[in-house]
Amino acid sequence: MSRAKCALAVEGLTSATIANSVLVRACPSIKQHSIRVLAGSAMAAATLETAESESSTSIFRCLSNHCGRLLWIVADTRTPEPTPMNSEPIDPIQAVMYPDPYPYYARLREGSGLAFDSRIGLWIASTAASVTTVLDHPDCRVRPAREPVPRAIAGAPAGEVFARLMRMNEGERHRCPKLTMHEALSRIAPDEVTRQSHAQIDRLEHDLRTADGLSRWLFELPVSVIATLLGFPAYRLPEIAAWTGDFIACLSPLSDARQIESSHDAAHRLMRECQNLFCGGSGSETPVIQRVRQGAAERGWVDQGAILANLFGLLSQTYEATAGLIGNALIALHHRPELRDELRHRPALVEAMIAEVGRFDPPVQNTRRFVARPLRLGDAELETGDAILVLLASANRDPSANDDPDEFIIARQERRTFGFGHGRHVCPGRALAITIATAALRSLLPLLPDMPVERWDWRYRLSANGRIPVFHNR
């Protein structure tokens, strides 16, 4: 494999430790390309200088890490060979996109449960107990105090939305929106979600007999259901879904300059559309909008910009996570052909099957927390500014949380699932996601005999935390 020495200029990091895992995408004939450091709170701009002309998408290793100085890395510049099923990820970030990260997670759990990984500059919480402790602790925050909004999007439309999202805030900026949105979503009848899901399934015209058509359908369906519940008319749904996908890119530290620019345009457009819904008058409001308006008034939540941002946030949270839940369910069926026949004959089991997928192979593999003041968690001493990678998927497979955790059991009793979060930041849309995914899978079951799944393969979207399959032909 050819190798090249690359210069990585790091600017404005918020932590004294810099991640040693760097994802580099070197495009053909391009000698300088934007890359980003996967640090605890850092999204550092950098350039790749190499004469190689072959495409690459791989994880690389820094050889030194002095904050604010020039770093030299040795990078593989050839497209990597397919990952062998019996190999092991080099760190928990790479594990997200691995064919089977779960044996690696099991080995992490054999340690103390919360350990510092000097290679990537992060504390790693891998057991159910440590994950629960971190997510419950009031001094483990969703954003670092010195960087409430990622520098790459701060001061621009996407950054303004990000700053107001309840899941990116603490205290009253989180509590009041969370209570309002949770109440509004919890009052949506499951039958209504199912009805809207089937309506969108009938509307979408993607050819599900093709890998590309299926992949696009997985992303567009969930966000179209939520957009309909909010009140967007059917003819606007394709562009709402497209803008949501564009905005999502800004939430990843792997996005390039073009994606960041597109996310700002999408944020501007979607905020305007949400404003039209919210300010359109009570005669045109859906029950969801009415409940959000009523809940906000009862709690004195008067920041209209924040209300609009969190309506927008319902779309963005649904886009990838629910697509991943449906996609990972299809992969589970691919590995268990006998289950396909059982579900076709007993469709009532599909919802429990989706719930087990959310535990067994969740679309959200990890999240992060940032230490607000010095604290002790078990035997670990953490300092202000330390970042913790919280392995939700590993906690799902912890034997202390679930019996026989590596077995796929639809009828599992007392299932514990961390993929939708835990504690004060638990996702308020869990029931919605499961209902949409259930309707989607039920609609796909009769089509499976005509879908050439045996000729398809899949890879996982480039992501530091989302395990979302994209299907393609072999």
CSV table of C-alpha atoms in Angstrom, one decimal:
chain,number,residue,atom,x,y,z
A,1,MET,CA,0.0,0.0,0.0
A,2,SER,CA,1.4,3.4,-1.0
A,3,ARG,CA,2.0,5.9,1.8
A,4,ALA,CA,2.4,9.7,1.9
A,5,LYS,CA,3.5,12.1,4.6
A,6,CYS,CA,0.7,14.7,5.2
A,7,ALA,CA,0.7,18.0,7.0
A,8,LEU,CA,-2.2,18.7,9.4
A,9,ALA,CA,-2.5,22.3,10.5
A,10,VAL,CA,-4.7,22.4,13.6
A,11,GLU,CA,-6.4,25.5,14.7
A,12,GLY,CA,-8.5,26.5,17.7
A,13,LEU,CA,-8.9,23.3,19.5
A,14,THR,CA,-10.8,23.5,22.8
A,15,SER,CA,-8.9,20.7,24.5
A,16,ALA,CA,-5.2,20.2,25.3
A,17,THR,CA,-5.5,16.7,23.9
A,18,ILE,CA,-6.1,16.2,20.2
A,19,ALA,CA,-7.7,13.1,18.7
A,20,ASN,CA,-5.2,10.8,17.1
A,21,SER,CA,-7.9,9.4,14.7
A,22,VAL,CA,-8.3,11.4,11.6
A,23,LEU,CA,-10.6,10.6,8.7
A,24,VAL,CA,-9.1,11.7,5.4
A,25,ARG,CA,-10.9,11.7,2.1
A,26,ALA,CA,-8.4,12.3,-0.7
A,27,CYS,CA,-10.1,12.8,-4.0
A,28,PRO,CA,-8.6,12.0,-7.4
A,29,SER,CA,-6.2,14.7,-8.6
A,30,ILE,CA,-6.9,17.0,-5.7
A,31,LYS,CA,-3.9,17.8,-3.7
A,32,GLN,CA,-5.6,19.8,-1.0
A,33,HIS,CA,-8.8,18.6,0.6
A,34,SER,CA,-10.7,19.6,3.8
A,35,ILE,CA,-10.5,17.1,6.6
A,36,ARG,CA,-11.6,17.2,10.2
A,37,VAL,CA,-10.2,16.0,13.4
A,38,LEU,CA,-12.4,13.7,15.5
A,39,ALA,CA,-11.6,15.2,18.8
A,40,GLY,CA,-13.8,15.3,21.9
A,41,SER,CA,-15.0,18.8,21.2
A,42,ALA,CA,-12.8,19.8,18.3
A,43,MET,CA,-13.8,20.4,14.7
A,44,ALA,CA,-10.4,21.6,13.4
A,45,ALA,CA,-9.8,22.8,9.9
A,46,ALA,CA,-7.0,21.1,8.1
A,47,THR,CA,-5.5,20.4,4.7
A,48,LEU,CA,-4.2,17.2,3.1
A,49,GLU,CA,-1.1,17.6,1.0
A,50,THR,CA,-0.3,14.6,-1.1
A,51,ALA,CA,0.6,13.8,-4.7
A,52,GLU,CA,-1.4,10.6,-4.7
A,53,SER,CA,-4.3,10.5,-7.1
A,54,GLU,CA,-6.2,7.5,-5.8
A,55,SER,CA,-9.3,7.9,-3.8
A,56,SER,CA,-9.2,7.0,-0.1
A,57,THR,CA,-11.6,6.8,2.8
A,58,SER,CA,-9.8,5.5,5.8
A,59,ILE,CA,-8.9,6.1,9.4
A,60,PHE,CA,-5.4,7.5,10.0
A,61,ARG,CA,-3.1,7.9,13.0
A,62,CYS,CA,-1.4,11.1,14.1
A,63,LEU,CA,2.2,10.6,15.2
A,64,SER,CA,2.3,13.6,17.5
A,65,ASN,CA,-0.3,15.9,19.1
A,66,HIS,CA,0.8,19.3,20.2
A,67,CYS,CA,-2.1,21.7,20.4
A,68,GLY,CA,-1.9,24.5,17.8
A,69,ARG,CA,1.2,23.1,16.1
A,70,LEU,CA,1.8,21.4,12.8
A,71,LEU,CA,1.2,17.7,13.1
A,72,TRP,CA,2.7,15.1,10.8
A,73,ILE,CA,0.8,11.9,10.0
A,74,VAL,CA,1.5,8.9,7.8
A,75,ALA,CA,-1.6,8.2,5.7
A,76,ASP,CA,-2.6,5.3,3.6
A,77,THR,CA,-3.7,6.9,0.3
A,78,ARG,CA,-5.1,3.9,-1.5
A,79,THR,CA,-8.7,2.9,-1.2
A,80,PRO,CA,-8.8,0.3,1.6
A,81,GLU,CA,-9.7,-3.3,0.9
A,82,PRO,CA,-13.0,-4.5,2.3
A,83,THR,CA,-12.7,-5.0,6.0
A,84,PRO,CA,-12.4,-8.7,7.0
A,85,MET,CA,-15.2,-9.8,9.2
A,86,ASN,CA,-12.7,-11.2,11.8
A,87,SER,CA,-10.6,-8.1,12.1
A,88,GLU,CA,-11.0,-5.5,14.9
A,89,PRO,CA,-11.5,-1.7,14.8
A,90,ILE,CA,-8.6,0.4,15.9
A,91,ASP,CA,-10.8,2.6,18.1
A,92,PRO,CA,-14.5,3.1,19.1
A,93,ILE,CA,-15.0,5.7,16.5
A,94,GLN,CA,-14.0,3.5,13.6
A,95,ALA,CA,-16.1,0.7,15.2
A,96,VAL,CA,-19.3,2.5,14.2
A,97,MET,CA,-18.8,1.6,10.5
A,98,TYR,CA,-17.4,-1.8,11.1
A,99,PRO,CA,-19.1,-5.0,9.8
A,100,ASP,CA,-19.3,-6.4,13.4
A,101,PRO,CA,-18.1,-4.0,16.2
A,102,TYR,CA,-19.7,-6.0,19.0
A,103,PRO,CA,-16.9,-8.4,19.9
A,104,TYR,CA,-14.6,-5.3,20.1
A,105,TYR,CA,-17.2,-3.6,22.5
A,106,ALA,CA,-17.2,-6.7,24.6
A,107,ARG,CA,-13.5,-6.5,25.1
A,108,LEU,CA,-13.8,-2.9,26.1
A,109,ARG,CA,-16.3,-3.9,28.8
A,110,GLU,CA,-13.8,-6.3,30.3
A,111,GLY,CA,-11.9,-3.2,31.6
A,112,SER,CA,-13.0,-0.7,34.2
A,113,GLY,CA,-16.0,0.5,32.3
A,114,LEU,CA,-14.7,4.0,32.1
A,115,ALA,CA,-11.1,4.3,30.7
A,116,PHE,CA,-9.1,6.9,29.0
A,117,ASP,CA,-8.0,6.2,25.4
A,118,SER,CA,-4.9,8.2,24.8
A,119,ARG,CA,-4.9,7.4,21.1
A,120,ILE,CA,-8.1,9.4,20.5
A,121,GLY,CA,-8.0,11.7,23.5
A,122,LEU,CA,-11.3,10.6,24.9
A,123,TRP,CA,-12.7,8.8,28.0
A,124,ILE,CA,-14.6,5.7,26.9
A,125,ALA,CA,-17.7,4.6,28.8
A,126,SER,CA,-18.5,1.0,27.6
A,127,THR,CA,-20.6,-0.7,30.3
A,128,ALA,CA,-24.2,-0.3,31.1
A,129,ALA,CA,-23.3,1.0,34.6
A,130,SER,CA,-20.7,3.6,33.3
A,131,VAL,CA,-23.0,4.7,30.5
A,132,THR,CA,-25.9,5.2,32.9
A,133,THR,CA,-23.6,7.1,35.4
A,134,VAL,CA,-22.3,9.5,32.8
A,135,LEU,CA,-25.7,10.2,31.2
A,136,ASP,CA,-27.2,10.8,34.6
A,137,HIS,CA,-24.5,13.0,36.0
A,138,PRO,CA,-25.4,16.8,36.0
A,139,ASP,CA,-21.7,17.8,35.3
A,140,CYS,CA,-21.5,15.7,32.1
A,141,ARG,CA,-22.9,18.1,29.6
A,142,VAL,CA,-24.0,17.7,25.9
A,143,ARG,CA,-21.7,20.5,24.8
A,144,PRO,CA,-18.3,21.8,26.0
A,145,ALA,CA,-18.7,25.1,27.8
A,146,ARG,CA,-16.1,26.8,25.5
A,147,GLU,CA,-17.7,25.6,22.3
A,148,PRO,CA,-21.5,25.5,22.6
A,149,VAL,CA,-21.8,25.6,18.8
A,150,PRO,CA,-19.2,23.9,16.6
A,151,ARG,CA,-16.8,26.5,15.2
A,152,ALA,CA,-17.4,25.3,11.6
A,153,ILE,CA,-21.0,26.5,11.7
A,154,ALA,CA,-21.0,29.2,14.4
A,155,GLY,CA,-22.5,32.5,13.4
A,156,ALA,CA,-24.3,31.1,10.4
A,157,PRO,CA,-27.9,29.8,9.9
A,158,ALA,CA,-27.0,26.1,10.7
A,159,GLY,CA,-25.2,27.3,13.8
A,160,GLU,CA,-28.2,29.4,14.9
A,161,VAL,CA,-30.4,26.3,14.7
A,162,PHE,CA,-27.9,24.1,16.4
A,163,ALA,CA,-27.6,26.6,19.4
A,164,ARG,CA,-31.3,26.4,20.0
A,165,LEU,CA,-31.9,22.7,19.8
A,166,MET,CA,-33.0,21.2,23.1
A,167,ARG,CA,-30.7,18.2,22.8
A,168,MET,CA,-27.7,20.6,22.5
A,169,ASN,CA,-28.6,22.5,25.7
A,170,GLU,CA,-28.9,22.1,29.4
A,171,GLY,CA,-30.9,23.7,32.1
A,172,GLU,CA,-34.0,25.7,31.2
A,173,ARG,CA,-33.0,25.9,27.5
A,174,HIS,CA,-33.3,22.1,27.5
A,175,ARG,CA,-36.0,21.4,30.2
A,176,CYS,CA,-38.8,23.7,28.8
A,177,PRO,CA,-38.5,22.6,25.2
A,178,LYS,CA,-38.1,19.0,26.2
A,179,LEU,CA,-41.3,19.0,28.2
A,180,THR,CA,-43.3,20.8,25.5
A,181,MET,CA,-42.1,18.5,22.7
A,182,HIS,CA,-42.5,15.4,24.7
A,183,GLU,CA,-46.1,16.2,25.6
A,184,ALA,CA,-47.0,17.1,22.0
A,185,LEU,CA,-45.4,13.9,20.6
A,186,SER,CA,-46.7,11.6,23.2
A,187,ARG,CA,-50.3,12.6,22.4
A,188,ILE,CA,-50.0,11.5,18.8
A,189,ALA,CA,-52.0,8.2,18.5
A,190,PRO,CA,-49.9,5.3,17.2
A,191,ASP,CA,-52.7,4.5,14.7
A,192,GLU,CA,-52.3,8.0,13.2
A,193,VAL,CA,-48.6,7.6,12.9
A,194,THR,CA,-49.2,4.2,11.2
A,195,ARG,CA,-51.8,5.7,8.9
A,196,GLN,CA,-49.5,8.5,7.8
A,197,SER,CA,-46.7,6.1,7.3
A,198,HIS,CA,-48.7,4.0,5.0
A,199,ALA,CA,-49.9,7.1,3.1
A,200,GLN,CA,-46.2,8.1,2.6
A,201,ILE,CA,-45.3,4.5,1.6
A,202,ASP,CA,-48.0,4.7,-1.1
A,203,ARG,CA,-46.9,8.2,-2.2
A,204,LEU,CA,-43.2,7.5,-2.6
A,205,GLU,CA,-42.3,6.1,-6.0
A,206,HIS,CA,-38.8,4.7,-5.5
A,207,ASP,CA,-38.2,1.4,-7.1
A,208,LEU,CA,-37.7,-0.8,-4.0
A,209,ARG,CA,-36.4,-3.6,-6.3
A,210,THR,CA,-33.2,-1.7,-6.7
A,211,ALA,CA,-30.6,-1.1,-4.0
A,212,ASP,CA,-30.4,2.6,-4.8
A,213,GLY,CA,-34.2,3.0,-4.7
A,214,LEU,CA,-34.4,1.3,-1.3
A,215,SER,CA,-31.6,3.4,0.2
A,216,ARG,CA,-33.3,6.6,-0.9
A,217,TRP,CA,-36.7,5.4,0.4
A,218,LEU,CA,-35.2,4.6,3.8
A,219,PHE,CA,-34.2,8.2,4.3
A,220,GLU,CA,-37.2,10.0,2.7
A,221,LEU,CA,-40.0,7.9,4.3
A,222,PRO,CA,-39.4,8.8,8.1
A,223,VAL,CA,-38.9,12.5,7.5
A,224,SER,CA,-42.0,12.7,5.2
A,225,VAL,CA,-44.2,11.2,8.0
A,226,ILE,CA,-43.0,13.7,10.5
A,227,ALA,CA,-43.3,16.6,8.0
A,228,THR,CA,-46.9,15.5,7.3
A,229,LEU,CA,-47.7,15.4,11.0
A,230,LEU,CA,-46.4,18.9,11.3
A,231,GLY,CA,-48.6,20.1,8.5
A,232,PHE,CA,-46.4,20.2,5.4
A,233,PRO,CA,-48.5,19.5,2.2
A,234,ALA,CA,-47.6,16.4,0.1
A,235,TYR,CA,-46.1,18.4,-2.8
A,236,ARG,CA,-43.5,20.0,-0.5
A,237,LEU,CA,-42.3,16.7,1.1
A,238,PRO,CA,-39.5,15.9,-1.4
A,239,GLU,CA,-37.8,19.2,-0.9
A,240,ILE,CA,-38.4,19.1,2.9
A,241,ALA,CA,-36.6,15.7,2.9
A,242,ALA,CA,-33.8,17.0,0.7
A,243,TRP,CA,-33.2,20.1,2.8
A,244,THR,CA,-33.2,18.0,6.0
A,245,GLY,CA,-30.6,15.7,4.5
A,246,ASP,CA,-28.5,18.7,3.6
A,247,PHE,CA,-28.8,20.2,7.1
A,248,ILE,CA,-27.8,16.9,8.8
A,249,ALA,CA,-24.3,17.1,7.2
A,250,CYS,CA,-23.4,20.1,9.5
A,251,LEU,CA,-23.9,17.9,12.6
A,252,SER,CA,-21.0,15.7,11.6
A,253,PRO,CA,-17.3,16.6,12.1
A,254,LEU,CA,-16.6,14.8,8.8
A,255,SER,CA,-18.4,17.3,6.6
A,256,ASP,CA,-16.5,19.3,4.0
A,257,ALA,CA,-16.8,23.0,3.1
A,258,ARG,CA,-19.4,22.3,0.4
A,259,GLN,CA,-21.6,20.3,2.7
A,260,ILE,CA,-21.3,23.0,5.4
A,261,GLU,CA,-22.4,25.7,2.9
A,262,SER,CA,-25.4,23.5,1.8
A,263,SER,CA,-26.4,23.0,5.4
A,264,HIS,CA,-26.6,26.8,6.0
A,265,ASP,CA,-28.9,27.2,2.9
A,266,ALA,CA,-31.0,24.3,4.1
A,267,ALA,CA,-31.3,25.7,7.7
A,268,HIS,CA,-32.4,29.0,6.3
A,269,ARG,CA,-35.1,27.4,4.1
A,270,LEU,CA,-36.4,25.0,6.7
A,271,MET,CA,-36.6,27.7,9.4
A,272,ARG,CA,-38.7,29.8,7.0
A,273,GLU,CA,-41.0,26.9,6.3
A,274,CYS,CA,-41.4,26.1,10.0
A,275,GLN,CA,-42.2,29.7,10.6
A,276,ASN,CA,-44.9,29.6,8.0
A,277,LEU,CA,-46.4,26.6,9.7
A,278,PHE,CA,-46.3,28.0,13.2
A,279,CYS,CA,-47.5,31.5,12.2
A,280,GLY,CA,-50.1,30.4,9.6
A,281,GLY,CA,-53.1,30.7,11.9
A,282,SER,CA,-55.0,28.3,14.1
A,283,GLY,CA,-57.3,27.3,11.2
A,284,SER,CA,-54.5,25.6,9.3
A,285,GLU,CA,-52.6,24.1,12.3
A,286,THR,CA,-52.2,20.4,12.8
A,287,PRO,CA,-52.8,19.0,16.3
A,288,VAL,CA,-49.0,18.7,16.8
A,289,ILE,CA,-48.5,22.4,16.2
A,290,GLN,CA,-51.4,23.3,18.4
A,291,ARG,CA,-50.0,21.3,21.3
A,292,VAL,CA,-46.6,22.8,20.9
A,293,ARG,CA,-48.1,26.3,20.9
A,294,GLN,CA,-50.2,25.5,23.9
A,295,GLY,CA,-47.4,23.8,25.9
A,296,ALA,CA,-45.0,26.6,25.1
A,297,ALA,CA,-47.6,29.2,26.4
A,298,GLU,CA,-48.3,27.2,29.6
A,299,ARG,CA,-44.5,27.1,30.4
A,300,GLY,CA,-43.7,30.6,29.4
A,301,TRP,CA,-41.5,29.5,26.5
A,302,VAL,CA,-41.7,32.6,24.4
A,303,ASP,CA,-38.5,32.3,22.3
A,304,GLN,CA,-40.2,31.7,18.9
A,305,GLY,CA,-36.8,31.1,17.2
A,306,ALA,CA,-36.2,28.3,19.7
A,307,ILE,CA,-39.6,26.8,19.1
A,308,LEU,CA,-39.1,26.8,15.3
A,309,ALA,CA,-35.6,25.3,15.7
A,310,ASN,CA,-37.0,22.4,17.7
A,311,LEU,CA,-39.8,21.8,15.2
A,312,PHE,CA,-37.1,21.7,12.7
A,313,GLY,CA,-35.2,19.4,15.0
A,314,LEU,CA,-38.0,16.8,14.9
A,315,LEU,CA,-37.2,16.4,11.2
A,316,SER,CA,-33.4,16.2,11.6
A,317,GLN,CA,-33.5,13.7,14.4
A,318,THR,CA,-35.8,11.4,12.4
A,319,TYR,CA,-33.9,11.6,9.2
A,320,GLU,CA,-30.9,9.3,9.9
A,321,ALA,CA,-31.9,7.5,13.1
A,322,THR,CA,-35.1,6.0,11.8
A,323,ALA,CA,-33.6,5.2,8.4
A,324,GLY,CA,-30.9,3.3,10.2
A,325,LEU,CA,-33.4,1.5,12.3
A,326,ILE,CA,-35.3,0.3,9.2
A,327,GLY,CA,-32.1,-0.5,7.4
A,328,ASN,CA,-30.6,-2.5,10.3
A,329,ALA,CA,-33.8,-4.4,10.5
A,330,LEU,CA,-33.5,-5.5,6.9
A,331,ILE,CA,-29.9,-6.6,7.6
A,332,ALA,CA,-31.2,-8.6,10.6
A,333,LEU,CA,-33.7,-10.3,8.3
A,334,HIS,CA,-30.9,-11.0,5.7
A,335,HIS,CA,-28.9,-12.9,8.4
A,336,ARG,CA,-32.1,-14.7,9.6
A,337,PRO,CA,-34.1,-15.9,6.6
A,338,GLU,CA,-36.3,-18.0,8.8
A,339,LEU,CA,-37.5,-14.8,10.6
A,340,ARG,CA,-38.8,-13.4,7.3
A,341,ASP,CA,-41.3,-16.2,6.9
A,342,GLU,CA,-42.3,-15.9,10.6
A,343,LEU,CA,-43.0,-12.2,10.3
A,344,ARG,CA,-44.9,-12.5,7.1
A,345,HIS,CA,-47.3,-14.9,8.8
A,346,ARG,CA,-47.3,-13.1,12.1
A,347,PRO,CA,-47.0,-9.3,11.3
A,348,ALA,CA,-48.0,-8.5,14.9
A,349,LEU,CA,-44.4,-9.5,15.8
A,350,VAL,CA,-42.8,-6.8,13.7
A,351,GLU,CA,-42.9,-4.1,16.4
A,352,ALA,CA,-41.1,-6.3,18.9
A,353,MET,CA,-38.6,-7.2,16.2
A,354,ILE,CA,-37.9,-3.5,15.5
A,355,ALA,CA,-37.4,-2.9,19.3
A,356,GLU,CA,-34.9,-5.8,19.4
A,357,VAL,CA,-33.0,-4.3,16.4
A,358,GLY,CA,-32.8,-1.1,18.4
A,359,ARG,CA,-31.0,-3.0,21.1
A,360,PHE,CA,-29.1,-5.5,19.1
A,361,ASP,CA,-27.7,-3.2,16.3
A,362,PRO,CA,-28.8,0.3,17.0
A,363,PRO,CA,-28.5,3.2,14.5
A,364,VAL,CA,-27.0,5.5,17.1
A,365,GLN,CA,-23.9,3.8,18.4
A,366,ASN,CA,-22.5,6.5,20.7
A,367,THR,CA,-22.9,10.0,22.0
A,368,ARG,CA,-20.6,12.4,23.8
A,369,ARG,CA,-20.5,14.2,27.1
A,370,PHE,CA,-18.2,17.0,28.2
A,371,VAL,CA,-17.1,17.5,31.8
A,372,ALA,CA,-18.1,20.8,33.3
A,373,ARG,CA,-16.0,20.7,36.5
A,374,PRO,CA,-13.5,18.2,38.0
A,375,LEU,CA,-15.3,15.0,39.1
A,376,ARG,CA,-14.7,11.4,40.1
A,377,LEU,CA,-16.6,8.6,38.4
A,378,GLY,CA,-15.8,5.3,40.0
A,379,ASP,CA,-12.0,5.1,40.0
A,380,ALA,CA,-11.6,7.7,37.3
A,381,GLU,CA,-10.6,11.3,37.9
A,382,LEU,CA,-11.9,13.6,35.2
A,383,GLU,CA,-10.9,17.2,34.6
A,384,THR,CA,-12.9,20.2,33.3
A,385,GLY,CA,-13.1,20.0,29.5
A,386,ASP,CA,-12.5,16.2,29.3
A,387,ALA,CA,-14.7,14.5,26.7
A,388,ILE,CA,-16.4,11.2,27.2
A,389,LEU,CA,-17.4,8.9,24.3
A,390,VAL,CA,-20.5,7.1,25.6
A,391,LEU,CA,-20.9,3.7,23.9
A,392,LEU,CA,-24.7,3.2,23.8
A,393,ALA,CA,-24.4,0.2,21.6
A,394,SER,CA,-21.9,-1.5,23.9
A,395,ALA,CA,-24.2,-0.9,26.9
A,396,ASN,CA,-27.0,-2.6,25.0
A,397,ARG,CA,-24.9,-5.8,24.8
A,398,ASP,CA,-23.8,-5.7,28.5
A,399,PRO,CA,-25.0,-8.9,30.2
A,400,SER,CA,-25.8,-6.9,33.3
A,401,ALA,CA,-28.4,-5.0,31.2
A,402,ASN,CA,-29.8,-7.8,29.1
A,403,ASP,CA,-29.6,-11.6,29.5
A,404,ASP,CA,-28.1,-13.4,26.5
A,405,PRO,CA,-27.2,-10.0,25.0
A,406,ASP,CA,-25.6,-11.4,21.8
A,407,GLU,CA,-28.7,-13.4,20.9
A,408,PHE,CA,-31.4,-11.8,18.8
A,409,ILE,CA,-34.6,-12.5,20.7
A,410,ILE,CA,-37.8,-10.9,19.6
A,411,ALA,CA,-39.8,-12.0,22.7
A,412,ARG,CA,-37.1,-10.6,25.0
A,413,GLN,CA,-38.5,-9.7,28.4
A,414,GLU,CA,-37.5,-6.4,30.2
A,415,ARG,CA,-35.4,-5.2,27.2
A,416,ARG,CA,-33.0,-2.4,28.2
A,417,THR,CA,-32.1,-0.2,25.3
A,418,PHE,CA,-29.7,2.8,25.4
A,419,GLY,CA,-29.8,3.8,21.7
A,420,PHE,CA,-32.4,6.4,22.3
A,421,GLY,CA,-30.5,7.9,25.2
A,422,HIS,CA,-31.0,7.8,28.9
A,423,GLY,CA,-31.8,10.2,31.7
A,424,ARG,CA,-32.6,13.9,31.1
A,425,HIS,CA,-31.7,13.7,27.4
A,426,VAL,CA,-33.6,10.6,26.4
A,427,CYS,CA,-35.1,11.0,22.9
A,428,PRO,CA,-38.8,12.1,23.1
A,429,GLY,CA,-39.4,10.6,19.6
A,430,ARG,CA,-38.6,6.9,20.5
A,431,ALA,CA,-42.2,5.7,20.1
A,432,LEU,CA,-42.6,7.6,16.9
A,433,ALA,CA,-39.4,6.1,15.4
A,434,ILE,CA,-40.4,2.5,16.3
A,435,THR,CA,-44.0,3.0,14.9
A,436,ILE,CA,-42.7,4.4,11.6
A,437,ALA,CA,-40.1,1.7,11.3
A,438,THR,CA,-42.7,-1.0,12.1
A,439,ALA,CA,-45.0,0.3,9.4
A,440,ALA,CA,-42.1,0.4,6.9
A,441,LEU,CA,-41.0,-3.1,7.6
A,442,ARG,CA,-44.5,-4.5,7.4
A,443,SER,CA,-44.8,-2.9,4.0
A,444,LEU,CA,-41.5,-4.4,2.8
A,445,LEU,CA,-42.2,-7.9,4.0
A,446,PRO,CA,-44.4,-8.9,1.1
A,447,LEU,CA,-41.9,-7.3,-1.4
A,448,LEU,CA,-38.9,-9.2,-0.1
A,449,PRO,CA,-39.4,-12.2,-2.5
A,450,ASP,CA,-39.1,-9.7,-5.5
A,451,MET,CA,-36.2,-7.8,-4.0
A,452,PRO,CA,-32.8,-9.3,-5.2
A,453,VAL,CA,-31.3,-8.9,-1.7
A,454,GLU,CA,-29.0,-11.8,-2.3
A,455,ARG,CA,-27.3,-9.7,-5.0
A,456,TRP,CA,-27.0,-6.6,-2.8
A,457,ASP,CA,-24.4,-5.6,-0.3
A,458,TRP,CA,-24.2,-2.7,2.0
A,459,ARG,CA,-21.8,-0.3,3.6
A,460,TYR,CA,-22.3,2.1,6.5
A,461,ARG,CA,-22.6,5.8,5.9
A,462,LEU,CA,-19.5,7.8,6.8
A,463,SER,CA,-20.2,8.8,10.4
A,464,ALA,CA,-18.6,9.1,13.8
A,465,ASN,CA,-21.7,7.8,15.7
A,466,GLY,CA,-24.5,6.6,13.3
A,467,ARG,CA,-24.7,3.0,12.0
A,468,ILE,CA,-26.8,3.6,8.9
A,469,PRO,CA,-26.6,1.1,6.0
A,470,VAL,CA,-26.6,2.2,2.4
A,471,PHE,CA,-27.4,-0.7,0.0
A,472,HIS,CA,-25.7,-1.2,-3.3
A,473,ASN,CA,-25.2,-3.9,-5.9
A,474,ARG,CA,-22.4,-6.4,-5.4
